[in-house]
Amino acid sequence: MKEFSKSYDPKRVEDKWYQFWIEKGYFHADENSPKTPFSIVIPPPNVTGSLHLGHALNNTLQDILIRWKRMDGYNSLWLPGTDHAGIATQNVVEKQLKAEGTDRHTLGRDAFVKRVWQWKEEYGGRIIHQLKRLGASCDWERERFTMDEGLSKAVREVFVRLYEEGLIYKGDYIINWCPRCRTALSDLEVEHEETHGKLYYIRYPLKERKKSIIVATTRPETMLGDTAVAVHPEDKRYKGLVDKNVLLPIAERLIPVITDSFVDQEFGTGAVKVTPAHDSDDFEIGLRHNLPALKVMDEDGRMNNEAGKYKGQDRFECRENLLRDLRAGGYIEKIEDYTHSVGHCYRCMTAVEPYLSKQWFVRMKDLARPAIEAVREGKIRLIPKGWENSYFDWMLKIKDWCISRQIWWGHRIPAWHCEDCGGITVDRVAPVECRHCKSNNIKQEEDVLDTWFSSSLWPFSTLGWPEDTKELRTFYPTTALVTSFDIIFFWVARMIMMGLKFMGDVPFRDAYIHALVRDSEGQKMSKSKENIIDPLVMIDKYGTDSFRFTLTAFASQGRDIRFSEERVEGYKHFCNKIWNASRFVFMNIPEDFRPQTPDSRLLTLPNRWILSRLNHVIREVRKSLEDYRFNETASSIYQFIWHEFCDWYLEMAKPALSGDGKEKEETLNCLTHILDISLRLLHPFMPFITEEIWQYLPDRNSESITIAEFPEEISDYSNPRAEEEMSVLTAAIIGIRNIRGEMNISPSLELNALIRTKEDRTNEILQRNLLYIEKLARAHDIRIGKDIQKPRMSATTVSEGMEIYVPMEEILNVDSERSRLKKDLEKLEKDMALLSKKLTNEDFLSKAPKEVVNKDRTKYSTLAEKVKRLKDSIEKLKLMEKEAAL
RNA sequence: GGGCGGAUAGCUCAGCCGGGAGAGCGCUGCCCUUACAAGGCAGAUGUCACAGGUUCGAUCCCUGUUCCGCCUACCA
């Protein structure tokens, strides 16, 4: 046997094998392969990002699928890459510049973009390295970046086509504006948060009379841009005021009172100030009534010229000053506490300002329709299915998508404005003249596209689109997408729309949506909360395999994950268990051993049993993987390896191994075979330890477990009879152990035991497997038979079909034996009472399915028999006590 | 405002089609039994949030309530 350390040390094996796999090119998918393709595109992490638990879960699950399918004979492609993450990346570099005492405007656009590229080359690959430590078997030769030339070409192509079809337009609308990032945001990029604010009631006096109208607002500073006050047309309170002018306080401007049925009479005073340039509802009202839109803020959230004396003040600073002035002028009617939700920029958490500006939009309705259909018709499955509802909800109410961003890092919009005629020319390559007036005086649009615009093309842009490539034809549509629910709308929905539009087919068949990883308190992890658990720390501490297995075991459908480090430690123990079980196997394999696949016929009971269980676990693993029930797979394998293979089988294999001849050879074959198959089953979950151990196996038929075959069921191995016999055998062993345990008898003390059987078959099974009982229960001189009599001074266990006596002579503590038996008896009698109630119920007997009734009847009679024998035992104890007293 | 999900052992969570309430960790007792003390064997622990309903039978299906979390919305 080769060197095999006493415990598993991940550090010594992980890098070595990852290196080996890369060198051998196992992760590379061949677009010309005749094998059935199985493809996944990675949700591209932000190039600024570093691996967090969410990534770790996401990529572990993808790796499981990919490794499984690769082993299962598919042409398995996992396409990796990163996302340029416009705002986030720009922010990072801007922060650097600030530290250097400069900014992007000083640098200029070209120099700035160059600088970001530099940053990307230097630091951008971090997360990729981290994915490798996770064991991710991505096809690194195909790594993509959303700003690659090829992907940029796809972006331009899509933009031009959508524009030409009228699905992209430019116009003045209210958008979400982040005054810190100084850019527009889409609706999705705004995070709403409940905020305790105030509702200010402000009096707007009428010009002519002494009356006034009171409006309520949460953002008083916007009143400087009011161009009307609106009331509901049927609101009797304001009948006389409609069409009159009111004097806007402070600004000293006259604005009209108008009617619009949008106004809710119940809210506030039923009168609304209308600020078309700073509120989306007001903007709509403004359009309906032809109101001017007056912007009172600049792009950085400071008040502009229109704000008069507040010019240059920050919007919140202005709010305070304005309120003071209003109060001084007697314009404040009242101020109420008010809780409402305020939008924040999802990148910098600054309060977003609804802001009128000229932006580019994608018309969504027509794109959404087929995307809804695709899911409805089952061309795409969202798993778990529950997500389909929110998908439909959002898609049915979809609004146009604001895609222009006022930043520099990103795909610059391929549109050129004519300085002469004002026309727009949109093209794939830079035009030399205006399409409308032929002027050469044209300038490219300054804005770049929303990062999610390029991400939405990811499943086909990464495969070479718009070229008609072999890769596209082979791997599109991709088979599965694995992602987290928080980007269903951002990304999943948009990929579906774009895929259908430009490829004429869905981008993926299955979208598996997994949960969010939280900390052990259920809090979302965030830097500010300082509750971040770093995956790399976990990996260093416990090894990649235990970490991956933990995530997998947690990945049940439908609930958020509360990560706990103790669990990782538990699975580290599991790794060690696997390691030592393997160590045991290798200790027993002779140097020149050539394993044979075990024959299902000639074997000992433990051998037949473990093969049957093996077959069972293979079935479970395959089934649960097909269904994306990763946690179930994890628990099946865990259960099999630890509790069936290690706890029972290895112990039972020991007698055969210490012997010689046929049984030993069979057992060696079984051991090797089970280990081999278990490792292969486990490999997608624990790639490193399985490879390390697998390489010790004699006679492997592949140079790496990565490309070994994934186990398939062997129905020959299924053996219900062996399983049943085994359950009789284990019942006897457990019975004896139970006495030992409950009577606190040291394991080093060998017991003597008698087993009284009820039936010949039980008798025969136990006789035939006597050796195992002796060995596993640490007992000797065991006598088995139908007419065994209970010895005096013995402890008893009653189990199904047998009674077990352990003679204890003077060491028997009668009191504790009696309380033991009584405790068992109580439990059984309770169960029996419940069953009896059921079985005397006419309705149950007539209406419940026959199988259920029969099952309960059998159960009842078994219980009744056990109860009877327990009572006998207790009687005998009493008798014994009496005798002793005499 | 609308919608979704959760509430099961001390902790973290499984429990797919209604018929035995489970795992891991922790806890208690006995043990270094020649693969593993990162281990073995044995053991204790539950009004399956609450109240109704459907059913022969409900942790599971229906209705309502409470608490927690999330998503979504034109709550001035």
Coordinates of N, CA, C and O (backbone and C1' of nucleotides) in Angstrom, one line a residue, chain B residues 6-76:
Chain B
rG6 P -43.6 28.0 2.4 O5' -42.9 28.4 3.7 C5' -41.5 28.2 3.9 C4' -41.1 28.9 5.1 C3' -41.7 28.5 6.4 O3' -41.1 27.3 6.9 C1' -41.6 30.8 6.3
rA7 P -42.0 26.2 7.7 O5' -42.1 26.9 9.2 C5' -40.9 27.2 9.9 C4' -41.2 28.0 11.1 C3' -42.0 27.2 12.1 O3' -41.5 27.4 13.4 C1' -43.1 29.2 11.6
rU8 P -40.4 26.3 13.9 O5' -41.1 24.9 13.6 C5' -42.0 24.3 14.5 C4' -41.9 22.9 14.5 C3' -40.5 22.3 14.8 O3' -40.3 22.3 16.2 C1' -41.4 21.2 12.9
rA9 P -38.8 22.5 16.7 O5' -38.5 21.1 17.4 C5' -39.1 20.7 18.6 C4' -38.0 20.1 19.5 C3' -36.7 20.9 19.6 O3' -36.3 20.8 21.0 C1' -36.3 18.7 18.8
rG10 P -36.7 21.7 22.1 O5' -35.5 22.7 22.1 C5' -35.4 23.8 23.0 C4' -34.0 24.4 23.0 C3' -33.5 24.7 21.6 O3' -33.8 26.1 21.3 C1' -31.9 23.3 22.6
rC11 P -34.2 26.5 19.8 O5' -32.8 26.4 19.1 C5' -31.8 27.5 19.2 C4' -30.7 27.2 18.3 C3' -31.0 27.1 16.9 O3' -31.0 28.4 16.3 C1' -29.7 25.2 17.5
rU12 P -31.9 28.6 15.0 O5' -31.2 27.8 13.9 C5' -30.0 28.2 13.3 C4' -29.6 27.2 12.2 C3' -30.7 26.9 11.2 O3' -30.8 27.9 10.2 C1' -29.7 24.9 11.9
rC13 P -32.2 28.1 9.5 O5' -32.7 26.6 9.3 C5' -33.2 26.2 8.1 C4' -32.9 24.7 7.8 C3' -34.0 23.9 7.2 O3' -34.0 24.1 5.8 C1' -33.0 22.6 8.9
rA14 P -35.4 23.9 5.0 O5' -35.1 22.4 4.5 C5' -35.9 21.4 5.0 C4' -35.4 20.1 4.6 C3' -36.5 19.2 4.0 O3' -36.6 19.3 2.7 C1' -35.3 18.1 5.8
rG15 P -38.0 19.6 2.0 O5' -38.9 18.4 2.7 C5' -38.7 17.1 2.2 C4' -39.5 16.1 3.1 C3' -41.0 16.4 3.2 O3' -41.7 15.9 2.1 C1' -40.1 16.0 5.3
rC16 P -43.1 16.5 1.8 O5' -43.3 16.5 0.2 C5' -43.2 17.7 -0.6 C4' -43.1 17.3 -2.1 C3' -44.1 16.2 -2.6 O3' -45.2 16.9 -3.1 C1' -41.9 15.5 -3.1
rC17 P -46.5 17.0 -2.2 O5' -47.4 15.7 -2.6 C5' -48.3 15.8 -3.7 C4' -49.0 14.5 -3.9 C3' -49.5 13.8 -2.6 O3' -50.8 14.2 -2.4 C1' -48.5 12.2 -4.2
rG18 P -51.4 14.4 -0.9 O5' -50.5 13.3 -0.1 C5' -49.8 13.5 1.0 C4' -50.5 13.3 2.3 C3' -50.7 11.9 2.8 O3' -49.7 11.7 3.8 C1' -52.6 13.3 3.2
rG19 P -48.9 10.5 4.2 O5' -49.9 9.6 5.1 C5' -49.9 9.9 6.5 C4' -50.5 8.8 7.2 C3' -49.6 7.5 7.2 O3' -49.5 7.2 8.6 C1' -51.8 7.0 6.5
rG20 P -48.8 6.5 9.5 O5' -47.6 7.6 9.8 C5' -47.4 7.9 11.2 C4' -46.6 6.8 11.8 C3' -45.3 7.3 12.5 O3' -45.5 7.5 13.9 C1' -44.8 5.6 10.9
rA21 P -45.9 8.9 14.3 O5' -44.5 9.6 14.0 C5' -44.4 10.2 12.7 C4' -43.1 10.9 12.5 C3' -42.0 10.7 13.5 O3' -41.2 9.6 13.2 C1' -42.3 13.0 13.0
rG22 P -39.8 9.2 13.7 O5' -38.8 9.9 12.7 C5' -37.5 10.2 13.1 C4' -36.8 10.7 11.9 C3' -35.5 11.4 12.2 O3' -34.4 10.4 12.3 C1' -36.7 12.8 10.8
rA23 P -33.2 10.7 13.2 O5' -32.3 11.6 12.2 C5' -31.9 11.1 11.0 C4' -31.0 12.1 10.3 C3' -29.9 12.8 11.1 O3' -28.8 12.0 11.0 C1' -31.2 14.4 10.0
rG24 P -27.8 12.0 12.3 O5' -27.1 13.4 12.0 C5' -26.2 13.6 10.9 C4' -25.8 15.1 10.9 C3' -25.2 15.6 12.2 O3' -23.9 15.3 12.4 C1' -26.8 17.1 11.4
rC25 P -23.3 15.0 13.8 O5' -23.3 16.4 14.5 C5' -22.5 17.4 14.1 C4' -22.9 18.7 14.7 C3' -22.9 18.7 16.3 O3' -21.6 18.9 16.8 C1' -24.9 19.7 15.5
rG26 P -21.3 18.1 18.2 O5' -22.3 18.8 19.2 C5' -22.1 20.1 19.6 C4' -23.3 20.5 20.5 C3' -23.5 19.7 21.7 O3' -22.6 20.1 22.8 C1' -25.6 20.0 20.7
rC27 P -22.0 19.0 23.8 O5' -23.4 18.5 24.5 C5' -24.1 19.4 25.3 C4' -25.3 18.7 25.9 C3' -25.0 17.4 26.6 O3' -24.5 17.6 28.0 C1' -26.8 17.1 25.2
rU28 P -23.3 16.6 28.5 O5' -24.2 15.3 28.9 C5' -25.2 15.4 29.9 C4' -25.8 14.0 30.1 C3' -24.8 12.8 30.2 O3' -24.2 12.7 31.5 C1' -26.5 12.3 28.7
rG29 P -22.7 12.2 31.6 O5' -22.9 10.6 31.4 C5' -23.7 9.8 32.3 C4' -23.8 8.4 31.8 C3' -22.5 7.8 31.4 O3' -21.8 7.3 32.5 C1' -24.1 7.4 29.7
rC30 P -20.2 7.2 32.5 O5' -20.0 5.9 31.5 C5' -20.5 4.6 31.9 C4' -20.2 3.6 30.8 C3' -18.8 3.6 30.3 O3' -17.9 2.9 31.2 C1' -20.3 3.6 28.5
rC31 P -16.4 3.2 31.1 O5' -16.1 2.9 29.5 C5' -14.8 2.9 29.0 C4' -14.9 2.3 27.6 C3' -13.7 2.7 26.8 O3' -12.6 1.9 27.0 C1' -15.8 3.1 25.6
rC32 P -11.3 2.5 27.5 O5' -10.5 2.9 26.2 C5' -10.9 4.0 25.4 C4' -10.5 3.8 24.0 C3' -9.4 2.8 23.7 O3' -9.9 1.5 23.6 C1' -8.8 4.9 22.7
rU33 P -9.6 0.6 22.3 O5' -10.7 -0.5 22.3 C5' -10.3 -1.9 22.3 C4' -10.9 -2.6 21.2 C3' -10.7 -2.1 19.8 O3' -9.6 -2.6 19.2 C1' -13.0 -2.6 20.2
rU34 P -8.4 -1.6 18.7 O5' -8.7 -1.4 17.2 C5' -8.0 -0.4 16.4 C4' -7.0 -1.0 15.5 C3' -7.6 -1.8 14.3 O3' -8.0 -1.0 13.2 C1' -6.0 -3.2 15.3
rA35 P -8.9 -1.6 12.0 O5' -8.9 -0.4 11.0 C5' -7.8 0.2 10.4 C4' -8.0 1.6 10.0 C3' -8.5 2.5 11.1 O3' -7.4 3.1 11.7 C1' -10.0 2.7 9.2
rC36 P -7.5 3.6 13.3 O5' -8.5 4.9 13.2 C5' -7.9 6.1 12.6 C4' -9.1 7.1 12.3 C3' -9.9 7.5 13.6 O3' -9.2 8.5 14.2 C1' -11.4 6.9 11.8
rA37 P -8.9 8.5 15.8 O5' -9.6 9.8 16.4 C5' -11.0 10.1 16.2 C4' -11.5 10.8 17.4 C3' -10.5 11.6 18.2 O3' -11.0 12.8 18.6 C1' -11.7 10.1 19.6
rA38 P -10.5 14.1 17.8 O5' -11.6 14.2 16.6 C5' -12.8 15.0 16.7 C4' -13.6 14.7 15.5 C3' -13.5 13.2 15.2 O3' -14.7 12.4 15.4 C1' -12.6 14.6 13.4
rG39 P -16.0 12.5 14.6 O5' -16.3 11.0 14.3 C5' -15.3 10.2 13.5 C4' -15.0 8.9 14.2 C3' -16.2 8.1 14.8 O3' -17.0 7.5 13.9 C1' -14.3 8.0 16.2
rG40 P -18.5 7.3 14.3 O5' -18.4 6.1 15.2 C5' -17.9 4.8 14.8 C4' -18.0 3.8 15.9 C3' -19.3 3.6 16.5 O3' -20.2 2.8 15.7 C1' -17.7 3.8 18.2
rC41 P -21.7 3.1 15.7 O5' -22.2 2.6 17.0 C5' -22.1 1.2 17.4 C4' -22.4 0.9 18.8 C3' -23.8 1.5 19.2 O3' -24.9 0.7 18.8 C1' -22.1 2.0 20.8
rA42 P -26.2 1.5 18.5 O5' -26.7 1.9 19.9 C5' -27.2 0.9 20.8 C4' -27.4 1.5 22.2 C3' -28.4 2.6 22.3 O3' -29.7 2.1 22.3 C1' -26.5 3.2 23.4
rG43 P -30.9 3.0 21.8 O5' -31.0 4.2 22.8 C5' -31.4 3.9 24.2 C4' -31.3 5.1 25.0 C3' -32.2 6.3 24.7 O3' -33.5 6.1 25.1 C1' -30.0 7.1 25.2
rA44 P -34.7 6.8 24.4 O5' -34.7 8.2 25.1 C5' -34.8 8.4 26.5 C4' -34.6 9.8 26.9 C3' -35.5 10.8 26.0 O3' -36.8 10.9 26.6 C1' -33.3 11.6 26.1
rU45 P -38.0 11.1 25.6 O5' -37.9 12.6 25.1 C5' -37.9 13.6 26.0 C4' -37.4 14.9 25.4 C3' -38.2 15.3 24.1 O3' -39.4 16.0 24.5 C1' -35.9 15.5 23.7
rG46 P -40.8 15.4 24.1 O5' -41.3 16.6 23.1 C5' -40.7 17.9 23.1 C4' -41.2 18.6 21.8 C3' -42.7 18.6 21.6 O3' -43.1 19.9 21.5 C1' -41.5 17.7 19.7
rU47 P -44.1 20.5 22.6 O5' -45.5 20.4 21.8 C5' -46.5 19.7 22.4 C4' -47.5 19.3 21.4 C3' -47.6 20.1 20.1 O3' -48.1 19.3 19.1 C1' -49.5 20.6 21.5
rC48 P -47.9 19.3 17.7 O5' -46.7 20.2 17.3 C5' -46.9 21.4 16.6 C4' -45.9 21.5 15.5 C3' -46.5 22.1 14.2 O3' -45.8 23.2 13.8 C1' -45.3 20.1 13.7
rA49 P -46.5 24.4 13.2 O5' -46.9 25.3 14.4 C5' -46.0 25.6 15.4 C4' -46.4 26.8 16.2 C3' -47.9 26.9 16.4 O3' -48.2 26.2 17.6 C1' -47.2 28.9 15.5
rC50 P -49.6 25.3 17.7 O5' -50.7 26.4 17.8 C5' -50.8 27.3 18.9 C4' -51.9 28.3 18.7 C3' -53.3 27.8 18.3 O3' -54.0 27.3 19.4 C1' -52.7 29.6 16.9
rA51 P -55.0 26.1 19.2 O5' -56.2 26.8 18.4 C5' -56.9 27.8 19.0 C4' -58.0 28.3 18.1 C3' -58.8 27.2 17.4 O3' -59.8 26.7 18.3 C1' -58.2 28.8 15.8
rG52 P -60.5 25.3 17.8 O5' -61.6 25.9 16.8 C5' -62.1 25.0 15.8 C4' -62.7 25.8 14.7 C3' -63.0 24.9 13.5 O3' -64.3 24.3 13.7 C1' -61.6 26.6 12.7
rG53 P -64.5 22.8 13.5 O5' -64.5 22.6 11.9 C5' -65.4 23.4 11.1 C4' -64.9 23.4 9.7 C3' -64.8 22.1 9.0 O3' -66.1 21.5 8.6 C1' -63.0 23.4 8.4
rU54 P -66.3 20.0 8.6 O5' -65.5 19.6 7.3 C5' -65.9 20.0 6.0 C4' -65.0 19.5 4.9 C3' -64.7 18.0 5.0 O3' -65.7 17.3 4.3 C1' -62.6 19.1 4.8
rU55 P -66.3 16.0 5.0 O5' -65.1 15.0 5.0 C5' -64.6 14.5 3.8 C4' -63.3 13.7 4.1 C3' -63.5 12.6 5.2 O3' -64.1 11.4 4.6 C1' -61.5 13.8 5.6
rC56 P -65.2 10.6 5.5 O5' -64.3 10.0 6.7 C5' -65.0 9.5 7.8 C4' -64.0 8.7 8.6 C3' -62.7 9.4 9.0 O3' -62.9 10.2 10.1 C1' -62.1 7.3 8.1
rG57 P -62.3 11.7 10.1 O5' -60.7 11.5 10.1 C5' -60.1 10.9 11.2 C4' -58.6 10.6 10.9 C3' -57.8 11.8 10.4 O3' -57.4 12.6 11.5 C1' -57.4 9.9 9.0
rA58 P -57.1 14.1 11.2 O5' -55.9 14.2 10.2 C5' -54.6 13.7 10.6 C4' -53.6 14.8 10.1 C3' -53.6 16.1 10.9 O3' -52.3 16.6 11.0 C1' -54.1 16.5 8.6
rU59 P -51.4 16.3 12.1 O5' -50.1 17.1 11.8 C5' -50.1 18.5 12.1 C4' -49.1 19.2 11.2 C3' -49.5 19.3 9.8 O3' -50.3 20.4 9.5 C1' -47.2 18.6 10.0
rC60 P -51.5 20.3 8.5 O5' -50.8 20.0 7.1 C5' -49.9 21.0 6.5 C4' -49.3 20.4 5.2 C3' -50.3 20.0 4.1 O3' -49.7 20.4 2.9 C1' -49.1 18.1 4.8
rC61 P -50.1 21.8 2.2 O5' -51.7 21.6 1.8 C5' -52.0 20.9 0.6 C4' -53.5 20.9 0.4 C3' -54.2 22.2 0.9 O3' -54.2 23.2 -0.1 C1' -55.3 20.3 1.7
rC62 P -54.1 24.7 0.4 O5' -55.6 25.0 0.8 C5' -56.7 24.9 -0.1 C4' -58.0 25.3 0.6 C3' -58.0 26.6 1.4 O3' -58.2 27.7 0.6 C1' -58.9 24.8 2.7
rU63 P -57.5 29.1 1.1 O5' -58.4 29.5 2.3 C5' -59.8 29.8 2.1 C4' -60.4 30.2 3.4 C3' -59.6 31.2 4.2 O3' -59.9 32.6 3.8 C1' -60.3 29.4 5.6
rG64 P -58.7 33.6 4.0 O5' -58.7 33.9 5.6 C5' -59.8 34.6 6.1 C4' -59.8 34.5 7.6 C3' -58.5 35.1 8.3 O3' -58.6 36.5 8.4 C1' -59.0 32.9 9.2
rU65 P -57.2 37.3 8.5 O5' -56.7 36.9 10.0 C5' -57.4 37.3 11.1 C4' -56.7 36.9 12.4 C3' -55.3 37.3 12.5 O3' -55.1 38.6 12.9 C1' -55.4 35.0 13.0
rU66 P -53.9 39.5 12.5 O5' -52.7 38.9 13.4 C5' -52.8 39.0 14.8 C4' -51.6 38.2 15.4 C3' -50.3 38.6 14.9 O3' -49.7 39.7 15.5 C1' -50.5 36.2 15.0
rC67 P -48.8 40.7 14.6 O5' -47.4 40.0 14.6 C5' -46.7 39.8 15.8 C4' -45.6 38.7 15.6 C3' -44.6 39.1 14.4 O3' -43.7 40.0 14.8 C1' -45.3 36.8 14.3
rC68 P -43.0 41.0 13.7 O5' -42.1 40.0 12.9 C5' -40.9 39.5 13.4 C4' -40.3 38.5 12.5 C3' -39.9 39.1 11.1 O3' -38.7 39.8 11.1 C1' -41.0 37.0 10.8
rG69 P -38.6 41.1 10.1 O5' -38.3 40.3 8.7 C5' -37.1 39.6 8.5 C4' -37.2 38.8 7.3 C3' -37.4 39.6 6.0 O3' -36.2 40.2 5.5 C1' -38.8 37.6 6.0
rC70 P -36.4 41.6 4.7 O5' -36.9 41.1 3.3 C5' -36.0 40.3 2.5 C4' -36.8 39.6 1.4 C3' -37.3 40.6 0.4 O3' -36.3 41.0 -0.6 C1' -39.0 39.0 0.9
rC71 P -36.5 42.5 -1.2 O5' -37.5 42.2 -2.4 C5' -37.3 41.3 -3.4 C4' -38.5 41.0 -4.2 C3' -39.2 42.2 -4.8 O3' -38.6 42.5 -6.0 C1' -40.8 40.9 -3.7
rU72 P -38.6 44.0 -6.6 O5' -40.1 44.3 -6.7 C5' -40.8 44.0 -8.0 C4' -42.3 44.3 -7.8 C3' -42.6 45.8 -7.7 O3' -42.7 46.4 -9.0 C1' -43.8 44.5 -6.1
rA73 P -42.2 47.9 -9.1 O5' -43.5 48.7 -8.7 C5' -44.7 48.4 -9.4 C4' -45.9 49.1 -8.7 C3' -45.6 50.5 -8.4 O3' -45.9 51.4 -9.4 C1' -46.6 49.4 -6.5
rC74 P -44.7 52.4 -9.9 O5' -44.9 53.8 -9.1 C5' -45.7 53.9 -8.0 C4' -46.3 55.3 -8.1 C3' -47.6 55.4 -7.3 O3' -47.3 55.7 -6.0 C1' -48.0 56.2 -9.5
rC75 P -47.8 54.8 -4.9 O5' -48.0 56.0 -3.8 C5' -49.1 56.7 -3.6 C4' -49.1 57.0 -2.2 C3' -47.8 57.5 -1.6 O3' -47.5 58.9 -2.0 C1' -48.6 55.9 -0.2
rA76 P -45.9 59.2 -2.1 O5' -45.8 60.4 -1.0 C5' -46.9 61.2 -0.8 C4' -46.8 62.1 -2.0 C3' -46.5 63.5 -1.7 O3' -45.4 64.0 -2.4 C1' -48.6 63.4 -2.9

